[in-house]
Amino acid sequence: MTERVVIVGAGQAGGRLAAILRKQGWEGGITLLGDEFDPPYERPPLSKEVLADDADPLVGRLFPDTFYQEQEIALLLARSAASLDPVAKRIQVGHENLDYGTLVLATGARARRLACEGADLPGIFLLRNTEDARGLRPRLQPGAHVVLIGGGFIGLEGAASARKRGCMVTVLEAQPQLLGRVADPAVAEVIQNLHRAKGVEIRCGAQLEAFEGHGRLQAVRLTDGTRIPAEIAVVGIGAVPNQELAVAAGIDCDNGIVVDAATRTSAPDVLAIGDVTAQSHAWLGARVRLESWENAELQAQAAANTILGRPAAAVGAPWFWTDQFDLNLQILGGRCPHDRVVSRGNPADGPWCHFFLKDERIVTACLGNAGRERRAVKQLMDSRAPVEPAALADPGTSLRSLVPKA
Ligand code: FAD
Ligand code: NAP
């Protein structure tokens, strides 16, 4: 049996796993295979400082170029795994076969595309990787009309960045509220007000019909006949898991590769991590596909534990963040049913928090410019301890003081 770990997908989760394995004592071979030209990097800056501030598109690179050789990690870039044979324990890459002892699928997700009339006109962009950002940024000239399709993270962070560059910006969201996948209507309203105050036009309930233009994008047409002039459109309508290798190999998939807490798939010696997985999440009590920086980090560590024969770590409330204009929003938990909402502070004059409680326990927390409270809120949520709503609401009560002593 070969002692080689082969990781397919050299993104955040795959790159992190390779490094953790070496750091924590894996002495066998490691191959890290990715279909992008750039070495592993974190994506969050792409829609924020890379678009808004001229940052190096690779500002999020995980490690210096020399790292992989020093750590004896075989990094194969610009190469795609075409098929997987879980019985022979082999993947096919071009005309070569690679044998593995353990295979880790870290293939992430790709931006969902639109299939309407005009969708291939020049001027229409996705925003998933460094190449997308390199293509889009120079087009965000002052005064350019930019339409963001989708009022999720890409749409809203992209809108804030384009506005910062002096573009005329419109966000089109099909649903009645922004950030419907992750945020409560009250929080979505705070964000909508912020964007409008900064000059972004927000249209919810907007159904795109077609992109119009001769040789290049000139306008976006809605189903109600409205025509919005646009030289640039960015499509941010969600992400699709890159699960095709697993599906073709007969591995269980259900909007993502199904994994347990130890990142095991239904095939022996095949693990999966990151955006591509549908995991049974102990804290949420549900099977979910988490698409976040934190989840890529945690599942990389979980896979390393499995490969190194260590037990899985406990899982707490999921966490992610977004930066838009001068708002840093941190969201913990999930969009769970709640029976009470508690507000602390006021968005109009400083840091604020919205807590969503079920049976006196916080199931979701949204922290606006209140990042310093994150640690205490996370500990409170992870403990599942009941909380006193009046204490939560009172900015004079330290949230740390509410965390039960271990
Ligand atoms: P990825 O980073 O997507 O890596 C997967 C890699 O596998 C890719 O390079 C892909 O090309 C490659 N691959 C796919 N198929 C194959 C194949 N067959 N062979 C070889 N290689 C393959 N999360 C937050 O929590 N906060 C943020 O502020 C935030 N901002 C973001 C901003 C942007 C613009 C984007 C796109 C995402 C953002 N995210 C954010 C989400 C976060 O970046 C992802 O959750 C994270 O990248 C997931 O890591 P991953 O390794 O699973 O997937
Ligand atoms: P997203 O957060 O899922 O948001 C997509 C939004 O577009 C949803 O509100 C969706 O509504 C809406 N939509 C779908 N089809 C539409 C249409 N035809 N017209 C108008 N609106 C439409 O996905 P995303 O913003 O594209 O982000 C892609 C990936 O990058 C995700 O994994 C995301 O987590 C990640 N990302 C994360 C961050 C962050 O965490 N800060 C930042 C950037 C990107 P429905 O829900 O009804 O489909």
Coordinates of C-alpha atoms and ligand atoms in Angstrom, one line a residue, residues 43-44 46-48 109-114 127-128 148-158 171-182 203 205-209 222 235-240 275 289-293 319-324 329, ligand 2:
R43 CA -10.2 34.0 -1.6
P44 CA -11.7 36.6 0.8
L46 CA -10.6 39.1 -4.0
S47 CA -13.9 40.9 -3.6
K48 CA -12.5 43.3 -1.0
A109 CA -17.1 25.2 -5.6
R110 CA -17.5 27.2 -8.8
A111 CA -19.5 30.3 -9.5
R112 CA -23.0 29.5 -10.8
R113 CA -23.5 30.8 -14.4
L114 CA -26.5 32.5 -16.0
L127 CA -15.6 36.5 -9.3
R128 CA -14.2 33.2 -7.9
L148 CA -24.1 43.2 -9.8
I149 CA -26.5 40.2 -10.4
G150 CA -27.3 38.7 -7.0
G151 CA -27.5 40.4 -3.6
G152 CA -25.4 37.8 -1.8
F153 CA -21.8 38.2 -0.7
I154 CA -20.2 38.6 -4.1
G155 CA -22.9 41.1 -5.2
L156 CA -22.6 43.2 -2.0
E157 CA -18.9 43.1 -1.5
G158 CA -18.4 43.7 -5.2
V171 CA -27.4 45.4 -7.3
L172 CA -30.2 43.1 -8.6
E173 CA -31.5 40.5 -6.1
A174 CA -34.2 38.1 -7.2
Q175 CA -35.6 37.6 -3.7
P176 CA -37.5 40.2 -1.6
Q177 CA -34.4 40.7 0.7
L178 CA -30.6 40.8 0.4
L179 CA -28.4 38.0 1.8
G180 CA -31.4 35.7 2.1
R181 CA -29.2 32.6 2.5
V182 CA -27.6 33.8 5.7
R203 CA -33.4 46.4 -6.5
G205 CA -37.4 41.2 -6.4
A206 CA -35.7 41.9 -9.7
Q207 CA -35.8 39.2 -12.4
L208 CA -33.1 39.4 -15.0
E209 CA -34.3 38.6 -18.5
L222 CA -35.4 42.8 -16.5
V235 CA -22.8 37.5 -11.8
G236 CA -22.8 36.5 -8.1
I237 CA -25.7 34.1 -7.9
G238 CA -24.3 31.4 -5.7
A239 CA -21.7 28.6 -5.9
V240 CA -22.0 25.0 -7.2
D275 CA -16.8 24.0 0.1
R289 CA -22.8 22.7 2.9
L290 CA -20.8 25.5 4.5
E291 CA -19.0 27.8 2.1
S292 CA -16.6 29.7 4.4
W293 CA -13.0 30.4 5.3
W319 CA -18.6 31.7 11.8
F320 CA -18.1 33.9 8.8
W321 CA -17.7 37.6 8.1
T322 CA -18.2 40.2 5.3
D323 CA -16.7 43.6 4.9
Q324 CA -18.8 46.2 3.0
L329 CA -20.3 42.0 9.8
Ligands
NAP2 P1 -24.7 33.7 -2.4 O1 -24.1 34.3 -1.1 O2 -25.3 32.4 -2.3 O3 -25.6 34.8 -2.9 C1 -26.2 34.7 -4.2 C2 -27.5 35.5 -4.2 O4 -27.9 35.7 -5.5 C3 -28.6 34.9 -3.4 O5 -29.3 35.8 -2.7 C4 -29.5 34.4 -4.6 O6 -30.8 34.2 -4.2 C5 -29.3 35.4 -5.6 N1 -29.7 35.0 -6.9 C6 -29.7 33.8 -7.5 N2 -30.1 33.8 -8.8 C7 -30.4 35.1 -9.1 C8 -30.8 35.8 -10.2 N3 -31.0 35.1 -11.4 N4 -30.9 37.1 -10.2 C9 -30.7 37.8 -9.1 N5 -30.3 37.2 -7.9 C10 -30.1 35.9 -7.9 O7 -23.5 33.5 -3.5 P2 -22.4 34.5 -4.0 O8 -22.6 35.9 -3.5 O9 -22.5 34.4 -5.5 O10 -21.1 34.0 -3.5 C11 -20.5 32.8 -4.1 C12 -19.6 32.1 -3.1 O11 -18.6 32.9 -2.6 C13 -20.4 31.6 -1.9 O12 -19.8 30.4 -1.5 C14 -20.1 32.6 -0.9 O13 -20.2 32.1 0.4 C15 -18.7 33.0 -1.2 N6 -18.3 34.3 -0.7 C16 -18.3 34.5 0.6 C17 -18.1 35.8 1.1 C18 -18.1 36.0 2.6 O14 -18.3 35.1 3.3 N7 -17.9 37.2 3.0 C19 -17.7 36.8 0.2 C20 -17.8 36.6 -1.2 C21 -18.1 35.3 -1.6 P3 -31.3 32.7 -3.9 O15 -30.8 32.4 -2.5 O16 -32.8 32.8 -4.0 O17 -30.8 31.8 -4.9

